[in-house]
Amino acid sequence: MNAIEVENLRKEFKSYSSRSGLVGAFRDLFTRNYKIIRAVNDISFTVKQGEMVGYIGENGAGKSTTIKMLTGILTPTSGKVIVNGMNPHKEREAFVRTIGVVFGQRSQLWWDIAVQESFRLLKKVYRVSDKDYNEHMNHVIETLDIGPLLDKPVRKLSLGQRMRCELAAALIHNPPLLFLDEPTIGLDVLVKLKIRQFLKEINGKYNTTILLTTHDISDIEALCERVIMLDEGKIIYDGSLQKLKETWGEGKQIQFTFVSEMSLDTLKELTDGLQVTWKQGEQANVWTAHAPSALLPEVISRVVNRYSIQDLNINEISTEEIIRNIYEEGVVHG
Amino acid sequence: MDKYLEMIRIRFLMMLAYRTNYYTGILIYAINIAAYYFLWSAIYGGKQTMQGMSMEQMTTYVAISWMARAFYFNNIDREIAMEIREGNVATELIRPYSYLGMKTMQGLGEGIFRLLFLSLPGLLLVALFLPLRFPTDAHTWIFFILSIALSFVINSELNLLAGIVTFFTLNNEGLLRAKRFVIDLFSGLILPISFYPDWAQAVMKYFPFQGISYIPSMIVTESFQGQAIIDGLLFQFVWCALLIIPIRLLWRAAKKRLVVQGG
């Protein structure tokens, strides 16, 4: 069964630009310059029940807009959205019972009152029976370690504490589909690890589908087998993270710290005939060579034979770097 | 229904979360009632009645108007506006309840809280110093309770309307301020409608405002008798029903227009 089916989904916003100066401001009172901005541009994808999908993209790529359409908050301009077998916007009240949402940047708990009061209200709102609640939530509360926080008002919690409570709140009705919009933003490593561990666990236990947007690639690496990459409202990659790494992350990076400054031309001349690209590091004497693994010994020997170096590092290409490369080039080949 | 009752409880908790607000609230209501009492004593001078109301009736009218205001008044228009401006309306729309229904319940929670814990103590405080005369007839009280319930509905509906407009303008601080002033003035809170010139009274028949404060206050001071009470309640009831139409239409349009600010 597909948890999410999206076909040619599009969202356009009308935005107006202000004219400059005082005269312009007066003119804006009467007529405004409108511009149509296409935030999401004809995207299509499906997500199967139980999948954990990373939905990534730069700021303003259209991630949050997509999530808002999938959760029924925004109406699509055109296209088809079926989530959990329903049209999110048309059957909003029935639909939202089947999803859980965490917006990392907004709180859905009531600010001035104790966390447990918010939980109690949500329990009533989702009509969760006492038995289900105790069985499920006691476990959630224990795993996320929020028991001692329950009687504190939300405004007195730290960000990490609040986030764990938000996550628990989104799971009160044990939804089969969970949307997480930047859930680890601003959190320290320990809290991040705890949250990831927990997400894996509920995915394993209840076969919960999770759609995750994040800027932290390590979240994706830890959780998602599949990534959907968005750029300027269009999907530029949809497939396994592994494959993305294989096609884009081939080879190794060798960072040389030379004793004296180097120029690109001399280095190019040095590795002439080899499939190597050079990039300058932060200083004029630091250069990184990107080469297929097989050429590693050759490149190193050529460099150290000619020039004296202070330091040498060999690195795998990180996912973050792969993604940066993809954005710089714009499209994904293969 | 459970969830709506729970929401009223939550609103009680929220009102209790800030104790200073609570105590100053009582004081503000007492001061308002006292100020209007002195104003009206000056206006009456030595006169027995004005527009068919005695000084005693007027004092009671003022006290009751403010007490009723504590109940029907709420800030849900401002809250809706703020939730839209800050984008928090998004988290409300992912809940399986009616957003407007839940807002109205929050308003009701706030109203009941104010009535019981702000304006009743305030009224008792004022009753120590001012000559208030409350009706002894049980029927009057029943009609009054019915009437302020309808006041609450009308005022909340107007607040919802003003709040929903924010979906289109994104910032309507000015409109909300104007609405508040119009309601205080034309609802009969500051001046009973019978004191307005005839043409103004005629115009106001076509607006819902007197259903908010004037009608319940006139009922409880027994200035309305017999048919006038029934007419008043009918007037309120018709407006309650009529205002649902623009709310429905605007809300449907607003959901389509919704732009979630920030992120």
JSON list of C-alpha atoms in Angstrom, two decimals, chain B residues 88-215:
[
{"chain": "B", "resi": 88, "resn": "ASN", "atom": "CA", "xyz": [0.98, 28.93, 13.99]},
{"chain": "B", "resi": 89, "resn": "VAL", "atom": "CA", "xyz": [-2.36, 28.39, 12.32]},
{"chain": "B", "resi": 90, "resn": "ALA", "atom": "CA", "xyz": [-0.57, 25.55, 10.52]},
{"chain": "B", "resi": 91, "resn": "THR", "atom": "CA", "xyz": [-0.38, 23.48, 13.70]},
{"chain": "B", "resi": 92, "resn": "GLU", "atom": "CA", "xyz": [-4.06, 24.15, 14.38]},
{"chain": "B", "resi": 93, "resn": "LEU", "atom": "CA", "xyz": [-5.09, 22.89, 10.96]},
{"chain": "B", "resi": 94, "resn": "ILE", "atom": "CA", "xyz": [-3.41, 19.52, 11.48]},
{"chain": "B", "resi": 95, "resn": "ARG", "atom": "CA", "xyz": [-5.75, 18.80, 14.38]},
{"chain": "B", "resi": 96, "resn": "PRO", "atom": "CA", "xyz": [-8.96, 16.86, 13.88]},
{"chain": "B", "resi": 97, "resn": "TYR", "atom": "CA", "xyz": [-11.25, 19.61, 15.07]},
{"chain": "B", "resi": 98, "resn": "SER", "atom": "CA", "xyz": [-12.95, 22.65, 13.70]},
{"chain": "B", "resi": 99, "resn": "TYR", "atom": "CA", "xyz": [-10.57, 25.56, 14.09]},
{"chain": "B", "resi": 100, "resn": "LEU", "atom": "CA", "xyz": [-13.32, 28.13, 14.51]},
{"chain": "B", "resi": 101, "resn": "GLY", "atom": "CA", "xyz": [-15.26, 25.86, 16.86]},
{"chain": "B", "resi": 102, "resn": "MET", "atom": "CA", "xyz": [-12.20, 25.41, 19.03]},
{"chain": "B", "resi": 103, "resn": "LYS", "atom": "CA", "xyz": [-11.53, 29.14, 19.06]},
{"chain": "B", "resi": 104, "resn": "THR", "atom": "CA", "xyz": [-15.11, 29.78, 20.16]},
{"chain": "B", "resi": 105, "resn": "MET", "atom": "CA", "xyz": [-14.67, 27.25, 22.98]},
{"chain": "B", "resi": 106, "resn": "GLN", "atom": "CA", "xyz": [-11.51, 28.99, 24.09]},
{"chain": "B", "resi": 107, "resn": "GLY", "atom": "CA", "xyz": [-13.50, 32.21, 24.14]},
{"chain": "B", "resi": 108, "resn": "LEU", "atom": "CA", "xyz": [-16.18, 30.52, 26.21]},
{"chain": "B", "resi": 109, "resn": "GLY", "atom": "CA", "xyz": [-13.60, 29.18, 28.65]},
{"chain": "B", "resi": 110, "resn": "GLU", "atom": "CA", "xyz": [-12.16, 32.65, 28.99]},
{"chain": "B", "resi": 111, "resn": "GLY", "atom": "CA", "xyz": [-15.65, 34.13, 29.40]},
{"chain": "B", "resi": 112, "resn": "ILE", "atom": "CA", "xyz": [-16.73, 31.73, 32.13]},
{"chain": "B", "resi": 113, "resn": "PHE", "atom": "CA", "xyz": [-13.47, 32.27, 33.94]},
{"chain": "B", "resi": 114, "resn": "ARG", "atom": "CA", "xyz": [-13.79, 36.05, 33.85]},
{"chain": "B", "resi": 115, "resn": "LEU", "atom": "CA", "xyz": [-17.42, 35.96, 34.87]},
{"chain": "B", "resi": 116, "resn": "LEU", "atom": "CA", "xyz": [-16.84, 33.74, 37.90]},
{"chain": "B", "resi": 117, "resn": "PHE", "atom": "CA", "xyz": [-13.45, 34.91, 39.03]},
{"chain": "B", "resi": 118, "resn": "LEU", "atom": "CA", "xyz": [-13.16, 38.47, 37.80]},
{"chain": "B", "resi": 119, "resn": "SER", "atom": "CA", "xyz": [-16.46, 40.18, 37.45]},
{"chain": "B", "resi": 120, "resn": "LEU", "atom": "CA", "xyz": [-18.44, 38.54, 40.27]},
{"chain": "B", "resi": 121, "resn": "PRO", "atom": "CA", "xyz": [-15.81, 39.49, 42.88]},
{"chain": "B", "resi": 122, "resn": "GLY", "atom": "CA", "xyz": [-15.56, 42.90, 41.19]},
{"chain": "B", "resi": 123, "resn": "LEU", "atom": "CA", "xyz": [-19.33, 43.31, 41.41]},
{"chain": "B", "resi": 124, "resn": "LEU", "atom": "CA", "xyz": [-19.41, 42.27, 45.07]},
{"chain": "B", "resi": 125, "resn": "LEU", "atom": "CA", "xyz": [-16.69, 44.78, 45.78]},
{"chain": "B", "resi": 126, "resn": "VAL", "atom": "CA", "xyz": [-18.66, 47.53, 44.05]},
{"chain": "B", "resi": 127, "resn": "ALA", "atom": "CA", "xyz": [-21.93, 46.51, 45.72]},
{"chain": "B", "resi": 128, "resn": "LEU", "atom": "CA", "xyz": [-20.37, 47.42, 49.07]},
{"chain": "B", "resi": 129, "resn": "PHE", "atom": "CA", "xyz": [-20.13, 51.05, 48.03]},
{"chain": "B", "resi": 130, "resn": "LEU", "atom": "CA", "xyz": [-22.81, 51.68, 45.42]},
{"chain": "B", "resi": 131, "resn": "PRO", "atom": "CA", "xyz": [-26.59, 51.33, 45.68]},
{"chain": "B", "resi": 132, "resn": "LEU", "atom": "CA", "xyz": [-27.23, 48.45, 43.28]},
{"chain": "B", "resi": 133, "resn": "ARG", "atom": "CA", "xyz": [-30.66, 46.92, 43.01]},
{"chain": "B", "resi": 134, "resn": "PHE", "atom": "CA", "xyz": [-30.93, 43.48, 41.51]},
{"chain": "B", "resi": 135, "resn": "PRO", "atom": "CA", "xyz": [-34.19, 41.92, 40.35]},
{"chain": "B", "resi": 136, "resn": "THR", "atom": "CA", "xyz": [-35.76, 39.34, 42.62]},
{"chain": "B", "resi": 137, "resn": "ASP", "atom": "CA", "xyz": [-37.93, 37.75, 39.95]},
{"chain": "B", "resi": 138, "resn": "ALA", "atom": "CA", "xyz": [-36.53, 34.39, 38.84]},
{"chain": "B", "resi": 139, "resn": "HIS", "atom": "CA", "xyz": [-37.92, 34.86, 35.31]},
{"chain": "B", "resi": 140, "resn": "THR", "atom": "CA", "xyz": [-35.85, 37.97, 34.81]},
{"chain": "B", "resi": 141, "resn": "TRP", "atom": "CA", "xyz": [-32.72, 36.04, 35.67]},
{"chain": "B", "resi": 142, "resn": "ILE", "atom": "CA", "xyz": [-33.60, 33.19, 33.32]},
{"chain": "B", "resi": 143, "resn": "PHE", "atom": "CA", "xyz": [-34.19, 35.63, 30.46]},
{"chain": "B", "resi": 144, "resn": "PHE", "atom": "CA", "xyz": [-30.97, 37.41, 31.34]},
{"chain": "B", "resi": 145, "resn": "ILE", "atom": "CA", "xyz": [-28.90, 34.21, 31.31]},
{"chain": "B", "resi": 146, "resn": "LEU", "atom": "CA", "xyz": [-30.41, 33.28, 27.96]},
{"chain": "B", "resi": 147, "resn": "SER", "atom": "CA", "xyz": [-29.70, 36.75, 26.70]},
{"chain": "B", "resi": 148, "resn": "ILE", "atom": "CA", "xyz": [-26.03, 36.90, 27.69]},
{"chain": "B", "resi": 149, "resn": "ALA", "atom": "CA", "xyz": [-25.49, 33.46, 26.19]},
{"chain": "B", "resi": 150, "resn": "LEU", "atom": "CA", "xyz": [-26.73, 34.92, 22.90]},
{"chain": "B", "resi": 151, "resn": "SER", "atom": "CA", "xyz": [-24.55, 38.01, 23.48]},
{"chain": "B", "resi": 152, "resn": "PHE", "atom": "CA", "xyz": [-21.57, 35.73, 23.71]},
{"chain": "B", "resi": 153, "resn": "VAL", "atom": "CA", "xyz": [-22.49, 34.03, 20.46]},
{"chain": "B", "resi": 154, "resn": "ILE", "atom": "CA", "xyz": [-22.99, 37.30, 18.56]},
{"chain": "B", "resi": 155, "resn": "ASN", "atom": "CA", "xyz": [-19.79, 38.84, 19.87]},
{"chain": "B", "resi": 156, "resn": "SER", "atom": "CA", "xyz": [-17.77, 35.71, 19.17]},
{"chain": "B", "resi": 157, "resn": "GLU", "atom": "CA", "xyz": [-19.17, 35.51, 15.67]},
{"chain": "B", "resi": 158, "resn": "LEU", "atom": "CA", "xyz": [-18.11, 39.10, 15.03]},
{"chain": "B", "resi": 159, "resn": "ASN", "atom": "CA", "xyz": [-14.68, 38.28, 16.43]},
{"chain": "B", "resi": 160, "resn": "LEU", "atom": "CA", "xyz": [-14.36, 35.25, 14.19]},
{"chain": "B", "resi": 161, "resn": "LEU", "atom": "CA", "xyz": [-15.31, 37.37, 11.19]},
{"chain": "B", "resi": 162, "resn": "ALA", "atom": "CA", "xyz": [-12.75, 40.02, 12.08]},
{"chain": "B", "resi": 163, "resn": "GLY", "atom": "CA", "xyz": [-10.15, 37.31, 12.70]},
{"chain": "B", "resi": 164, "resn": "ILE", "atom": "CA", "xyz": [-10.78, 35.54, 9.41]},
{"chain": "B", "resi": 165, "resn": "VAL", "atom": "CA", "xyz": [-10.23, 38.79, 7.54]},
{"chain": "B", "resi": 166, "resn": "THR", "atom": "CA", "xyz": [-6.59, 38.42, 8.60]},
{"chain": "B", "resi": 167, "resn": "PHE", "atom": "CA", "xyz": [-6.32, 35.49, 6.21]},
{"chain": "B", "resi": 168, "resn": "PHE", "atom": "CA", "xyz": [-6.70, 38.03, 3.42]},
{"chain": "B", "resi": 169, "resn": "THR", "atom": "CA", "xyz": [-4.87, 41.05, 4.77]},
{"chain": "B", "resi": 170, "resn": "LEU", "atom": "CA", "xyz": [-2.28, 39.31, 6.99]},
{"chain": "B", "resi": 171, "resn": "ASN", "atom": "CA", "xyz": [-2.28, 42.37, 9.25]},
{"chain": "B", "resi": 172, "resn": "ASN", "atom": "CA", "xyz": [-5.46, 44.04, 10.38]},
{"chain": "B", "resi": 173, "resn": "GLU", "atom": "CA", "xyz": [-4.59, 45.59, 13.71]},
{"chain": "B", "resi": 174, "resn": "GLY", "atom": "CA", "xyz": [-6.47, 48.74, 12.69]},
{"chain": "B", "resi": 175, "resn": "LEU", "atom": "CA", "xyz": [-9.64, 46.89, 11.84]},
{"chain": "B", "resi": 176, "resn": "LEU", "atom": "CA", "xyz": [-9.59, 44.98, 15.13]},
{"chain": "B", "resi": 177, "resn": "ARG", "atom": "CA", "xyz": [-9.18, 48.19, 17.08]},
{"chain": "B", "resi": 178, "resn": "ALA", "atom": "CA", "xyz": [-12.01, 49.88, 15.19]},
{"chain": "B", "resi": 179, "resn": "LYS", "atom": "CA", "xyz": [-14.25, 46.85, 15.74]},
{"chain": "B", "resi": 180, "resn": "ARG", "atom": "CA", "xyz": [-13.64, 46.90, 19.47]},
{"chain": "B", "resi": 181, "resn": "PHE", "atom": "CA", "xyz": [-14.50, 50.58, 19.70]},
{"chain": "B", "resi": 182, "resn": "VAL", "atom": "CA", "xyz": [-17.62, 50.22, 17.55]},
{"chain": "B", "resi": 183, "resn": "ILE", "atom": "CA", "xyz": [-18.83, 47.37, 19.74]},
{"chain": "B", "resi": 184, "resn": "ASP", "atom": "CA", "xyz": [-18.25, 49.24, 23.00]},
{"chain": "B", "resi": 185, "resn": "LEU", "atom": "CA", "xyz": [-20.08, 52.27, 21.62]},
{"chain": "B", "resi": 186, "resn": "PHE", "atom": "CA", "xyz": [-22.98, 50.78, 19.67]},
{"chain": "B", "resi": 187, "resn": "SER", "atom": "CA", "xyz": [-23.66, 47.80, 21.91]},
{"chain": "B", "resi": 188, "resn": "GLY", "atom": "CA", "xyz": [-24.96, 50.11, 24.59]},
{"chain": "B", "resi": 189, "resn": "LEU", "atom": "CA", "xyz": [-22.11, 49.48, 27.02]},
{"chain": "B", "resi": 190, "resn": "ILE", "atom": "CA", "xyz": [-21.08, 53.12, 27.29]},
{"chain": "B", "resi": 191, "resn": "LEU", "atom": "CA", "xyz": [-24.48, 54.66, 26.67]},
{"chain": "B", "resi": 192, "resn": "PRO", "atom": "CA", "xyz": [-27.87, 52.88, 26.63]},
{"chain": "B", "resi": 193, "resn": "ILE", "atom": "CA", "xyz": [-29.32, 52.82, 23.11]},
{"chain": "B", "resi": 194, "resn": "SER", "atom": "CA", "xyz": [-32.43, 54.69, 24.31]},
{"chain": "B", "resi": 195, "resn": "PHE", "atom": "CA", "xyz": [-30.23, 57.75, 24.89]},
{"chain": "B", "resi": 196, "resn": "TYR", "atom": "CA", "xyz": [-29.20, 57.98, 21.25]},
{"chain": "B", "resi": 197, "resn": "PRO", "atom": "CA", "xyz": [-31.09, 60.32, 18.86]},
{"chain": "B", "resi": 198, "resn": "ASP", "atom": "CA", "xyz": [-34.05, 58.73, 17.09]},
{"chain": "B", "resi": 199, "resn": "TRP", "atom": "CA", "xyz": [-32.37, 58.48, 13.69]},
{"chain": "B", "resi": 200, "resn": "ALA", "atom": "CA", "xyz": [-29.37, 56.71, 15.23]},
{"chain": "B", "resi": 201, "resn": "GLN", "atom": "CA", "xyz": [-31.66, 54.30, 17.06]},
{"chain": "B", "resi": 202, "resn": "ALA", "atom": "CA", "xyz": [-33.42, 53.57, 13.79]},
{"chain": "B", "resi": 203, "resn": "VAL", "atom": "CA", "xyz": [-30.13, 52.85, 12.04]},
{"chain": "B", "resi": 204, "resn": "MET", "atom": "CA", "xyz": [-28.89, 50.62, 14.83]},
{"chain": "B", "resi": 205, "resn": "LYS", "atom": "CA", "xyz": [-31.91, 48.38, 14.49]},
{"chain": "B", "resi": 206, "resn": "TYR", "atom": "CA", "xyz": [-30.22, 47.03, 11.39]},
{"chain": "B", "resi": 207, "resn": "PHE", "atom": "CA", "xyz": [-26.96, 46.13, 13.14]},
{"chain": "B", "resi": 208, "resn": "PRO", "atom": "CA", "xyz": [-26.27, 43.30, 15.58]},
{"chain": "B", "resi": 209, "resn": "PHE", "atom": "CA", "xyz": [-24.44, 45.45, 18.14]},
{"chain": "B", "resi": 210, "resn": "GLN", "atom": "CA", "xyz": [-27.28, 46.15, 20.59]},
{"chain": "B", "resi": 211, "resn": "GLY", "atom": "CA", "xyz": [-27.73, 42.40, 20.89]},
{"chain": "B", "resi": 212, "resn": "ILE", "atom": "CA", "xyz": [-24.36, 42.28, 22.64]},
{"chain": "B", "resi": 213, "resn": "SER", "atom": "CA", "xyz": [-24.86, 44.49, 25.67]},
{"chain": "B", "resi": 214, "resn": "TYR", "atom": "CA", "xyz": [-27.97, 46.66, 25.55]},
{"chain": "B", "resi": 215, "resn": "ILE", "atom": "CA", "xyz": [-30.59, 43.88, 25.43]}
]
